[in-house]
Short mmCIF file of C-alpha atoms and ligand atoms in Angstrom, two decimals:
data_model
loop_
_atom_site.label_atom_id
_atom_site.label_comp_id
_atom_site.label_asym_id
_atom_site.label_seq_id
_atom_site.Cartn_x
_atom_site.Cartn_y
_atom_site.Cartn_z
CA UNK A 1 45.88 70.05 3.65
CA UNK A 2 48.70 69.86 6.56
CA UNK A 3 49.69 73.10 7.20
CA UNK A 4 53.27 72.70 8.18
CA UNK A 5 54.73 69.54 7.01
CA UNK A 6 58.10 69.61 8.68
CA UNK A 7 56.47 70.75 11.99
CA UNK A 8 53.69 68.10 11.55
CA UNK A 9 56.03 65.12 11.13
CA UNK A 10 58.13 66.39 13.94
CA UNK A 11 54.61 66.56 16.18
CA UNK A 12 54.23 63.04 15.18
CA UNK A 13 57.37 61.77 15.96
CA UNK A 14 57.47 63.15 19.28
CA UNK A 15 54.40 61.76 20.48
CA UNK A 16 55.64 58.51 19.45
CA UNK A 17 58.70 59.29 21.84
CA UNK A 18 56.65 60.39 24.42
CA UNK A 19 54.22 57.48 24.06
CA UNK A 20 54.72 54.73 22.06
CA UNK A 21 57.18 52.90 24.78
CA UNK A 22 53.77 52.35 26.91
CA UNK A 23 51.41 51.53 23.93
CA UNK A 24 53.57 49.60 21.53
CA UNK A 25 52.05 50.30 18.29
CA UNK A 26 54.85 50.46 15.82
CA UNK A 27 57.22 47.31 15.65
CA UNK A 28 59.68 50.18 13.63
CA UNK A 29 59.77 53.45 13.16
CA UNK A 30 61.27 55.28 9.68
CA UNK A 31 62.96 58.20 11.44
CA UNK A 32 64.46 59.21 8.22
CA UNK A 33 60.79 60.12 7.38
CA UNK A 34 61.87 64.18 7.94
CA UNK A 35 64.27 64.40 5.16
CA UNK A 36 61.03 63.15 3.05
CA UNK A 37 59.28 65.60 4.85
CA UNK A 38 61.69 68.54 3.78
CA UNK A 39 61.59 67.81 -0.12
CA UNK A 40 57.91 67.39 0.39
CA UNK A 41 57.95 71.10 2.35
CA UNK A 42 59.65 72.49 -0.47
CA UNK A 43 57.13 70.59 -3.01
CA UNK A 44 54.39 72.35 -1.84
CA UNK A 45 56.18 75.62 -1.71
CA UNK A 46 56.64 75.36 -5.61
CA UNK A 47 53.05 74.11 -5.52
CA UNK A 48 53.99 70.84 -7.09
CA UNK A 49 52.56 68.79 -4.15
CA UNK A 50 50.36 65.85 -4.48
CA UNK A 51 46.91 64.94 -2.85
CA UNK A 52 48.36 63.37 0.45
CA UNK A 53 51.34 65.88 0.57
CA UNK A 54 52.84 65.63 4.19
CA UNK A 55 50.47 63.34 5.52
CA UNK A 56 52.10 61.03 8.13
CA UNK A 57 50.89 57.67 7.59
CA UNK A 58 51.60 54.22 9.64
CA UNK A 59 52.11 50.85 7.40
CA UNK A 60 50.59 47.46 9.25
CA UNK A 61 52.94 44.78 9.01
CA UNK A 62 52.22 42.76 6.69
CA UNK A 63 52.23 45.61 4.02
CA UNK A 64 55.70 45.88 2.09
CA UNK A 65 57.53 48.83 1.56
CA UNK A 66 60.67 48.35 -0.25
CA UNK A 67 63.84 47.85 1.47
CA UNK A 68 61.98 47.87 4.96
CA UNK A 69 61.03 45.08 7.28
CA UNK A 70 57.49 43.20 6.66
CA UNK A 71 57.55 41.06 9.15
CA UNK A 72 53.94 40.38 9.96
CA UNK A 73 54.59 39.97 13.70
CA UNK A 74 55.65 36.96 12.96
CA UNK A 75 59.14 35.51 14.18
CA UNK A 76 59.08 33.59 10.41
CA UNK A 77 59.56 36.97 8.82
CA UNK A 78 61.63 38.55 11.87
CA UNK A 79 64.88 38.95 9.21
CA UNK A 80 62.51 39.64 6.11
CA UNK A 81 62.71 42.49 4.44
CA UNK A 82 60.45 43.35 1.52
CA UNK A 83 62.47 43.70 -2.17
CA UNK A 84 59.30 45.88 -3.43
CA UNK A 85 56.58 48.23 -3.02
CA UNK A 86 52.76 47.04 -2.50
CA UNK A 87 50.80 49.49 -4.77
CA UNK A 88 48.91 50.99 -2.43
CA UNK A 89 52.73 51.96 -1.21
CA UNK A 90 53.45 53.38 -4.35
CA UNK A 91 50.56 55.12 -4.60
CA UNK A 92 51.17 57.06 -1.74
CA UNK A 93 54.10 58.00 -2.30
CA UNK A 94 53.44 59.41 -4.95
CA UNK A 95 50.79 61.88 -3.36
CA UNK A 96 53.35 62.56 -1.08
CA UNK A 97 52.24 61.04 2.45
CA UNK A 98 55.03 60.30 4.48
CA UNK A 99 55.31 57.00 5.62
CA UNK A 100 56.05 57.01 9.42
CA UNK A 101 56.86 53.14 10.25
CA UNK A 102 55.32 49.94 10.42
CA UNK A 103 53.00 48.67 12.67
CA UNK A 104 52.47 45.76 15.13
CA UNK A 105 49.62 43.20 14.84
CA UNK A 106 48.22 39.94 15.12
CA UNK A 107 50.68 37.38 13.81
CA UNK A 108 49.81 36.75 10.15
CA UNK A 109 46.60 38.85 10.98
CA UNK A 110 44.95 36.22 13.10
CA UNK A 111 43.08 37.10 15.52
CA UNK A 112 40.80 40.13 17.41
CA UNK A 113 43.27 42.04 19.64
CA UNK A 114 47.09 41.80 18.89
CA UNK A 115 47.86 39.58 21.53
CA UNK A 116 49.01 37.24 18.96
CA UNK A 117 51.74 39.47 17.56
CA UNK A 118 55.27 37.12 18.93
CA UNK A 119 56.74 40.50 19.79
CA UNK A 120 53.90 42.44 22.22
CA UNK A 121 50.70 43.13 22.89
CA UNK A 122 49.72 46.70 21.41
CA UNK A 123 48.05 48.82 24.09
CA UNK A 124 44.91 50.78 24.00
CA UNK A 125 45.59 54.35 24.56
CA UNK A 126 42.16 55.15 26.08
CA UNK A 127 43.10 52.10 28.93
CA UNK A 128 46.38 50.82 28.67
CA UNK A 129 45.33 47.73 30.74
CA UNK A 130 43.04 46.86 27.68
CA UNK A 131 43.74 45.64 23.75
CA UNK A 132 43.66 47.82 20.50
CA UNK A 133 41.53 45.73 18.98
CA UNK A 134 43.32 43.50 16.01
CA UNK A 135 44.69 42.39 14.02
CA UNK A 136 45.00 46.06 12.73
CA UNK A 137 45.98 46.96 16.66
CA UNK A 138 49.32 48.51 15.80
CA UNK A 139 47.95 50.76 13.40
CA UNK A 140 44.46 51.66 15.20
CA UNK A 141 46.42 52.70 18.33
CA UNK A 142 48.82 54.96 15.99
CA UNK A 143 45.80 57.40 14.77
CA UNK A 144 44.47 56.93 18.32
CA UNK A 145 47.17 58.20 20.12
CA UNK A 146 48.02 60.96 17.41
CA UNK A 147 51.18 58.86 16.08
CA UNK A 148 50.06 59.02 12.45
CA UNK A 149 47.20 61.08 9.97
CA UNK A 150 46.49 57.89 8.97
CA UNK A 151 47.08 54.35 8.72
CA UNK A 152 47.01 51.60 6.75
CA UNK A 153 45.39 48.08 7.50
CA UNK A 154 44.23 45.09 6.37
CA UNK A 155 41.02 43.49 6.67
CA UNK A 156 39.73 39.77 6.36
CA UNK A 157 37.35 39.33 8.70
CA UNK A 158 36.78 42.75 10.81
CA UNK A 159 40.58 43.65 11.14
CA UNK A 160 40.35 47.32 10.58
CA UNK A 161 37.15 47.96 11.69
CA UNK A 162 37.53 45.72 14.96
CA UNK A 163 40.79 48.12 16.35
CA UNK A 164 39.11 51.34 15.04
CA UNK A 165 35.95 50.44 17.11
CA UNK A 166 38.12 49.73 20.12
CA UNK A 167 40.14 52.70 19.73
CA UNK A 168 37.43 55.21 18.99
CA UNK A 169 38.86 55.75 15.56
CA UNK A 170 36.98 55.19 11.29
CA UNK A 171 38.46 52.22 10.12
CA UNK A 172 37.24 50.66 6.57
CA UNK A 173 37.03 48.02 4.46
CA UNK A 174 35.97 48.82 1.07
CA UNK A 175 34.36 46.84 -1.46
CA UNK A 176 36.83 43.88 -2.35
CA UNK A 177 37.89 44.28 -5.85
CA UNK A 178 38.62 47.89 -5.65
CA UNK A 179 42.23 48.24 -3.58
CA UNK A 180 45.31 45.89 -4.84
CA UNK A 181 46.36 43.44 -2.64
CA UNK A 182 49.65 43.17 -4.93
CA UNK A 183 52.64 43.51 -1.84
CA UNK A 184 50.08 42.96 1.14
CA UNK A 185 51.38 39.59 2.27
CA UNK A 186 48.23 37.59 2.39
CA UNK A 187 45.88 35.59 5.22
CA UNK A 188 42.85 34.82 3.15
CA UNK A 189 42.71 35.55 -0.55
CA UNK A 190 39.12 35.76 -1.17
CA UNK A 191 37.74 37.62 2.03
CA UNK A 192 41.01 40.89 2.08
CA UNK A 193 41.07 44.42 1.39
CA UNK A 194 43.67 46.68 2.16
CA UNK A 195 41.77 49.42 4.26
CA UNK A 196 42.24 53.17 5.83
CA UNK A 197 42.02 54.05 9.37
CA UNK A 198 41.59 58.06 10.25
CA UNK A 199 40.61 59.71 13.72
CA UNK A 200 37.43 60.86 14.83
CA UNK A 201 35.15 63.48 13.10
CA UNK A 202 34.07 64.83 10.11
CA UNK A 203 37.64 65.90 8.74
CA UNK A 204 38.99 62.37 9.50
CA UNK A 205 36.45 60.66 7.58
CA UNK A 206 36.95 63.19 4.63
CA UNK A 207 40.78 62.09 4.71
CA UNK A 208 40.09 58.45 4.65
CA UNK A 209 38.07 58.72 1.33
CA UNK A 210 40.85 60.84 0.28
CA UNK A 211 43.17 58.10 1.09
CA UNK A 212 41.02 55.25 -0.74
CA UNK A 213 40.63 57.56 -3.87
CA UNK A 214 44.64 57.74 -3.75
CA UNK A 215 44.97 54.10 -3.23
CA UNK A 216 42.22 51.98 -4.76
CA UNK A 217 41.21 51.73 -8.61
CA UNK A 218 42.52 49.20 -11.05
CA UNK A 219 46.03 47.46 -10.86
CA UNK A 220 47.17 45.18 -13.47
CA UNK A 221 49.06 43.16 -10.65
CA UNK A 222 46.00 41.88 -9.06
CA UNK A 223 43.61 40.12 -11.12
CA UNK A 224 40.83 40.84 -8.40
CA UNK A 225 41.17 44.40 -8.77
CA UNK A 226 39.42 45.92 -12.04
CA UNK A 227 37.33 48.63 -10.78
CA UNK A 228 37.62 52.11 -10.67
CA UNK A 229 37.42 54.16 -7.68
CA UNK A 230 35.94 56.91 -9.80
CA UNK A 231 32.34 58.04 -8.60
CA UNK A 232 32.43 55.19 -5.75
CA UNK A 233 33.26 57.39 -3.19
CA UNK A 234 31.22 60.54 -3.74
CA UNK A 235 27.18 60.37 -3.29
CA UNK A 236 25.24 58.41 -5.13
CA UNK A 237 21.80 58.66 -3.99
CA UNK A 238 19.38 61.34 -4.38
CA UNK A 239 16.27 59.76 -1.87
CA UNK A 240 16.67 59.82 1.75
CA UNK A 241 18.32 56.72 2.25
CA UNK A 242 16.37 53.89 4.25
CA UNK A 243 18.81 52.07 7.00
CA UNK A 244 18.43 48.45 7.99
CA UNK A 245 19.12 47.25 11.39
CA UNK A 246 19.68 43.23 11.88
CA UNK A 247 17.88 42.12 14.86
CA UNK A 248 20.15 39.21 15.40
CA UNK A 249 22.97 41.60 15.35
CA UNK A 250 21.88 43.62 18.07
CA UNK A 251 20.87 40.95 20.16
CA UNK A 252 24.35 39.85 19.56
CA UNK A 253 26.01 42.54 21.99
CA UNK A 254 25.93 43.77 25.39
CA UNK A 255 23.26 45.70 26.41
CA UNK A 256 25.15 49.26 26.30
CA UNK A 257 26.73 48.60 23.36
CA UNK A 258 23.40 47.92 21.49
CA UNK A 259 21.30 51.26 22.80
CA UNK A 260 24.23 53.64 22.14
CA UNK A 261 24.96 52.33 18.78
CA UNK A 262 20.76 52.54 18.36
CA UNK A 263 20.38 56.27 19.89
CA UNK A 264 22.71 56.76 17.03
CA UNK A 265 21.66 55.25 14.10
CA UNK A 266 17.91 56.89 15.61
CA UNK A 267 19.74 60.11 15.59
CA UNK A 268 20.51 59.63 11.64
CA UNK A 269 17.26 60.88 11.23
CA UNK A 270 16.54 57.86 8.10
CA UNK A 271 13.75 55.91 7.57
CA UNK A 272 14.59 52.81 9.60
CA UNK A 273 13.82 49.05 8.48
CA UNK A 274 13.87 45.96 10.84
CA UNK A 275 15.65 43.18 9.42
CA UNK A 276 16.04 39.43 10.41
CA UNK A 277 19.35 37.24 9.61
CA UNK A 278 18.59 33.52 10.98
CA UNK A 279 21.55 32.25 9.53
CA UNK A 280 23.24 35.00 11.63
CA UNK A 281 24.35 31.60 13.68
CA UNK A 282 26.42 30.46 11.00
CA UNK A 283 28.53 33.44 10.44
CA UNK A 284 31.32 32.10 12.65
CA UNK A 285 31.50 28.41 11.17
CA UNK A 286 31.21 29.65 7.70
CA UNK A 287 34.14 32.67 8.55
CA UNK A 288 36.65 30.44 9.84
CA UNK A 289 36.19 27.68 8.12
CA UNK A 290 36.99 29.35 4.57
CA UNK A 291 39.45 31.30 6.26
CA UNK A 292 41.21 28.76 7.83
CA UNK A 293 41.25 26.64 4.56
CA UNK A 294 42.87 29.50 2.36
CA UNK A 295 45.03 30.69 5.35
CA UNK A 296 46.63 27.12 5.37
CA UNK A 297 47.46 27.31 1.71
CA UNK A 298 48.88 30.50 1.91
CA UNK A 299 51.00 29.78 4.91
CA UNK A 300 52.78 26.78 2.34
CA UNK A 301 55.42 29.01 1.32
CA UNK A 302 57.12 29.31 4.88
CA UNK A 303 58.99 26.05 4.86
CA UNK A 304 62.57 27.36 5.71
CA UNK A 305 63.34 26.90 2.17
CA UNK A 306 61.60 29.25 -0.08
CA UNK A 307 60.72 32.11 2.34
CA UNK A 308 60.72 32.29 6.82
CA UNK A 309 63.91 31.98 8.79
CA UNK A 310 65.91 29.27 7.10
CA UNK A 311 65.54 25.71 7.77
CA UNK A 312 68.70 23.52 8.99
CA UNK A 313 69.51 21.98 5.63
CA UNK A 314 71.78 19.13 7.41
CA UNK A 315 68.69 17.84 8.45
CA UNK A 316 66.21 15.49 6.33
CA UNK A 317 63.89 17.45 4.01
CA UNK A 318 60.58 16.90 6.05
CA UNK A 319 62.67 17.25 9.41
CA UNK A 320 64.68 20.90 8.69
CA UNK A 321 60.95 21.98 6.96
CA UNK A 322 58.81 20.74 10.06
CA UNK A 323 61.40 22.68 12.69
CA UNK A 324 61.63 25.90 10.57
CA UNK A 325 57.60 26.17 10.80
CA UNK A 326 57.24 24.80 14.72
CA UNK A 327 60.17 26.99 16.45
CA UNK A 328 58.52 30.05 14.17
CA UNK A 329 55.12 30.10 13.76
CA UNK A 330 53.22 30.83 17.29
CA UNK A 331 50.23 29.04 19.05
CA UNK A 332 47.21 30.68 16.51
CA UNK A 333 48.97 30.12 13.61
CA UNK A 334 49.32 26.99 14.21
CA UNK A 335 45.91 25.94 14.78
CA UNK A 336 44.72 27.85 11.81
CA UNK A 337 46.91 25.77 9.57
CA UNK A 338 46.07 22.58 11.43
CA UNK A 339 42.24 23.15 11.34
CA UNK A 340 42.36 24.54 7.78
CA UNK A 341 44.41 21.12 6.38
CA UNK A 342 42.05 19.23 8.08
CA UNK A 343 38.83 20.61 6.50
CA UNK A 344 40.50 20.93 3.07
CA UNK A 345 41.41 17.63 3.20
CA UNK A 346 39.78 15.39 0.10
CA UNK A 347 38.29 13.23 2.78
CA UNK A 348 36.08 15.73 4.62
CA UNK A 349 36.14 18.24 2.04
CA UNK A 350 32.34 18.43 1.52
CA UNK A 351 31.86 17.74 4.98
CA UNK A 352 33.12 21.56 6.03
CA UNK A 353 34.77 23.41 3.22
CA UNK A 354 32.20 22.84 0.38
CA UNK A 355 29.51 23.19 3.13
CA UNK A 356 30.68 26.75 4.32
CA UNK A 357 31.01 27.58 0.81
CA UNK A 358 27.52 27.10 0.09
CA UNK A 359 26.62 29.13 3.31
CA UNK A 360 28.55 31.95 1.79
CA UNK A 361 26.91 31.75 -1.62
CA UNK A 362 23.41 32.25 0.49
CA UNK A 363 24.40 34.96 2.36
CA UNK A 364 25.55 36.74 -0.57
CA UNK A 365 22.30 36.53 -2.05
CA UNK A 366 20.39 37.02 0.79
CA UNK A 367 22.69 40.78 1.24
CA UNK A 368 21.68 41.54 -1.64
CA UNK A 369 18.18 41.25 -0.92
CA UNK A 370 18.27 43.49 2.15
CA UNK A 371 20.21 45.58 0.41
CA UNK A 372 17.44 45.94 -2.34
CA UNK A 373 15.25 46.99 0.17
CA UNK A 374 17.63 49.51 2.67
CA UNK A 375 20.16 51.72 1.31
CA UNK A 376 22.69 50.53 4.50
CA UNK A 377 22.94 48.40 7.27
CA UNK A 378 24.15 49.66 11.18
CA UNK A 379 24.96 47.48 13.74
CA UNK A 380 27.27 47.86 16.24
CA UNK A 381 30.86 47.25 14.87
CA UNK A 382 32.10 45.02 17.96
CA UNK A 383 29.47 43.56 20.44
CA UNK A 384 31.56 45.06 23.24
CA UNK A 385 34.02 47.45 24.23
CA UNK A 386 37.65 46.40 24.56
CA UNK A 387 38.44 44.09 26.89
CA UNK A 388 41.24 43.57 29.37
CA UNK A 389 44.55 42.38 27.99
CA UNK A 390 44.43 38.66 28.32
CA UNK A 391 40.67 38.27 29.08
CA UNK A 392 39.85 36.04 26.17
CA UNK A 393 40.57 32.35 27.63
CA UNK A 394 39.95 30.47 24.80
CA UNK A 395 39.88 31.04 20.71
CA UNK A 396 36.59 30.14 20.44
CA UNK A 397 35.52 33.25 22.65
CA UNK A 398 37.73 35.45 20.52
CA UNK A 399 36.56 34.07 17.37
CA UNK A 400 32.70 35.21 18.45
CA UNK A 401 33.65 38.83 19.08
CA UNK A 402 33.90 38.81 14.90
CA UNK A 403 30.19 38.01 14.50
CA UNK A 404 29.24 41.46 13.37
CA UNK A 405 32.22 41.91 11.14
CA UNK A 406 32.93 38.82 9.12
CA UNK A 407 29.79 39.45 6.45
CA UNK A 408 31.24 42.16 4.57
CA UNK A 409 34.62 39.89 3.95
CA UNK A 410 31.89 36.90 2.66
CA UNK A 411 30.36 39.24 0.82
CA UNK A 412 32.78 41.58 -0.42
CA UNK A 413 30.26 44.87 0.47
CA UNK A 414 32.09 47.33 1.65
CA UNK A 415 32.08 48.68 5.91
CA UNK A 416 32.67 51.46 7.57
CA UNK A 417 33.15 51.80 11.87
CA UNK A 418 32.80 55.50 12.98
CA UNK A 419 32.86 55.93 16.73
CA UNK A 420 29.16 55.78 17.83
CA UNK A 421 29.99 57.29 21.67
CA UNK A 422 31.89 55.64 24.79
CA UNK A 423 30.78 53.63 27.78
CA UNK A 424 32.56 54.05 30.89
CA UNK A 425 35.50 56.33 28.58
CA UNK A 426 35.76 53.34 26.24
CA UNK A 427 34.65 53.70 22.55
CA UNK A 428 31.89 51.99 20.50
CA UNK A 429 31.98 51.70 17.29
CA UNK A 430 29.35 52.23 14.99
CA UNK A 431 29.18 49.69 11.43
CA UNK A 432 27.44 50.48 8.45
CA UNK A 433 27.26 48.46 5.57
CA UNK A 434 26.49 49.64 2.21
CA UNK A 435 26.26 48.46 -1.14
CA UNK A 436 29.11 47.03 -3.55
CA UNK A 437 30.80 50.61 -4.95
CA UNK A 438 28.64 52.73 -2.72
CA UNK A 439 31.28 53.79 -0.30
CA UNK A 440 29.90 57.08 -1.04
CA UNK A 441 27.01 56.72 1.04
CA UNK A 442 28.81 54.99 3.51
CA UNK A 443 31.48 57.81 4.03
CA UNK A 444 28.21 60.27 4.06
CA UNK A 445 26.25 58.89 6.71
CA UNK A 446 29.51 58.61 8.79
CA UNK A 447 29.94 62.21 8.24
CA UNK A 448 26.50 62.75 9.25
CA UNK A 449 26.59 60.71 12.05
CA UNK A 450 29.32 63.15 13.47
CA UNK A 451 27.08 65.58 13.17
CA UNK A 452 24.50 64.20 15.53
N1 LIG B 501 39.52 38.52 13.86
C1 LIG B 501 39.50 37.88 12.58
C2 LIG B 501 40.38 36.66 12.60
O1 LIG B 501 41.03 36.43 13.58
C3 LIG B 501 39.87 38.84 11.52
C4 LIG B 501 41.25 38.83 11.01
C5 LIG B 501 41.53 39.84 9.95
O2 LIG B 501 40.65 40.56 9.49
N2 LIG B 501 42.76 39.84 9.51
O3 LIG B 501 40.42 35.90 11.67
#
């Protein structure tokens, strides 16, 4: 419950005057939001309120709110501004949150650390000489640096829980199937769910299961998403719960990283099972490759003609389309389309696509195993702590920081990253996995966890 709603959003507000000029988290920022906040004020007064009343809550960019810019930090979508609400927009509002602005990221949500946003880099407000994390940067850094309650990101391959990690704040990704993606604009069909990211502690993780009760359950205008949020997010087990750890995983990550994220899942108290992922190898491959392939479809529609910055129609048809999508789409982008044409192509299809496919139909299984034997899975969310802006050379280096995350998008089980600790005042995160609809236990054992 916010106590004072008007002073709240005014608190909020200010810090992003005071700070957001270094860190760079929004891209803009509604500061018409207090007149909401007054007929919310006077709401609660009558004690008509909703469950998020006065809650000040960042959007990430590729989220559309009606009449606002969704521009994906892209310069395609610079101009665009969104005709309609995403449901998880109109859900809020009518709780009551207060939405506070929209948030910078990755462009088109590709990549690790929003350095692929074409406006700026987001900063991270424990080091401003290192990343937020990404592609969920913008919107990490605005709960971080006490911008926003709350925030809302997406996540197909680690995206909220990546930033939260880095930024010392709970970021997750809930089972996929249970939050619409109707208005999120989208990166990879099959692997996305819109997410919640909340500060540190026990109250913060109590708000973000608030905020997936308000937003998830069934919505007619995605055909993914039937269930309901119902019991998912309360407890559901009576046992002690058993905890898995993945070797592999572990092994994965520096040194530091690895103990402190161990000390804590030790401090849990739960019985604890060793587990062993060989294929944890092909985790990358299989990631990008189905990423890549549905991120290449979906990036179709920006040809200058039906949506992006308008193409030059005095030009030929394949001429005016192939400049709209060069001069606007950056360097990652690019290569994500290239790579994922190539691999869907009919020639090599089965070479890559159908192969990676197969991978993912494994690993499924094989979660479901482990997860037949433990109740959840730790690991360390990231298998370091941020790094310096501009550290990652090449893609391939960024693309292996998303080794721990990328599962629960193949799988669909739903992830949690609670901060774990720091090293050297930076923030670990700590991941736990759980079973399909048991966010319950996940959001338990995180609560627990900030206990220890
Ligand atoms: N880092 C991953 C990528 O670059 C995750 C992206 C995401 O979850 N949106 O693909």
């Amino acid at each position: 419950m916010i106590a004072d709603i008007e002073e709240n959003i005014h608190k909020k507000l200010d810090a992003i005057k005071k700070t957001d000029g270094k860190i760079r988290a929004f891209v803009d920022i509604f500061n018409d939001c207090t007149e909401r906040a007054q007929e919310i004020a006077k709401k609660t007064k009558a004690g008509r309120a909703g469950k998020l009343a006065g809650t000040v809550i960042s959007v990430k960019g590729n989220i559309c709110i009606k009449g606002r810019r969704a521009t994906c930090s892209s310069k395609m979508l610079e101009n665009y501004i969104a005709p309609y609400n995403a449901t998880v927009i109109d859900r809020l509002l009518a709780e009551d949150a207060i939405i506070i602005g929209s948030t910078n990221m990755d462009e088109f949500a590709c990549g690790s650390d929003t350095t692929s946003s074409a406006f700026y880099p987001t900063r991270n407000p424990h080091d401003t000489t290192r990343v937020a994390g990404g592609s969920s940067g913008g919107a990490a850094a605005s709960v971080a640096a006490g911008m926003c309650d709350a925030a809302l990101g997406s996540d197909t391959g680690g995206s909220v829980r990546c930033p939260a990690s880095f930024c010392g704040v709970t970021g997750m990704k809930p089972t996929y199937g249970t939050v619409s993606r109707y208005g999120l604009i989208d990166m990879a069909m099959s692997l996305e769910q819109i997410g919640a990211m909340t500060g540190n502690g026990k109250d913060a993780i109590e708000l973000n299961r608030k905020t997936l009760e308000v937003i998830g359950g069934p919505d007619k205008r995605d055909a993914q998403c039937n269930y309901s949020i119902g019991k998912m997010t309360k407890r559901t087990h009576a046992k002690p719960p058993t905890i898995g750890i993945i070797n592999q995983f572990f092994d994965a990550c520096d040194k530091a990283v690895s103990n402190t994220v161990m000390r804590q899942v030790d401090k849990l108290g739960y019985e604890v099972m060793e587990l062993s992922l060989e294929e944890t190898k092909y985790l990358i491959p299989t990631y990008y490759l189905i990423m890549c392939t549905e991120f290449a479809s979906a990036m179709q529609k920006y040809d200058g003609y039906k949506y992006g910055q308008k193409a030059d129609i005095a030009k030929s048809l394949a001429e005016s389309v192939s400049e709209a999508r060069s001069n606007h789409f950056g360097k990652e982008v690019k290569r994500r389309i290239l790579l994922g044409t190539y691999v869907s192509m009919k020639e090599v299809q089965d070479d890559w696509y159908t192969c990676a496919l197969g991978v993912r139909k494994a690993l499924t299984q094989k979660f479901e195993k482990f997860l037949g034997e433990v109740d959840l899975i730790a690991s360390p969310t990231m298998p370091t702590v941020a790094w310096k802006i501009g550290e990652k050379a090449t893609p391939t280096e960024m693309y292996a920081a998303d080794i721990l995350t990328v599962t629960a998008n193949l799988t669909g089980l739903p992830a949690i990253s609670v901060n774990a600790g720091e090293i050297g005042g930076l923030p670990v995160g700590m991941q736990l996995m759980g079973r399909k609809f048991e966010e319950g236990l996940v959001y338990e054992t995180a609560a627990m966890a900030m206990d220890k």
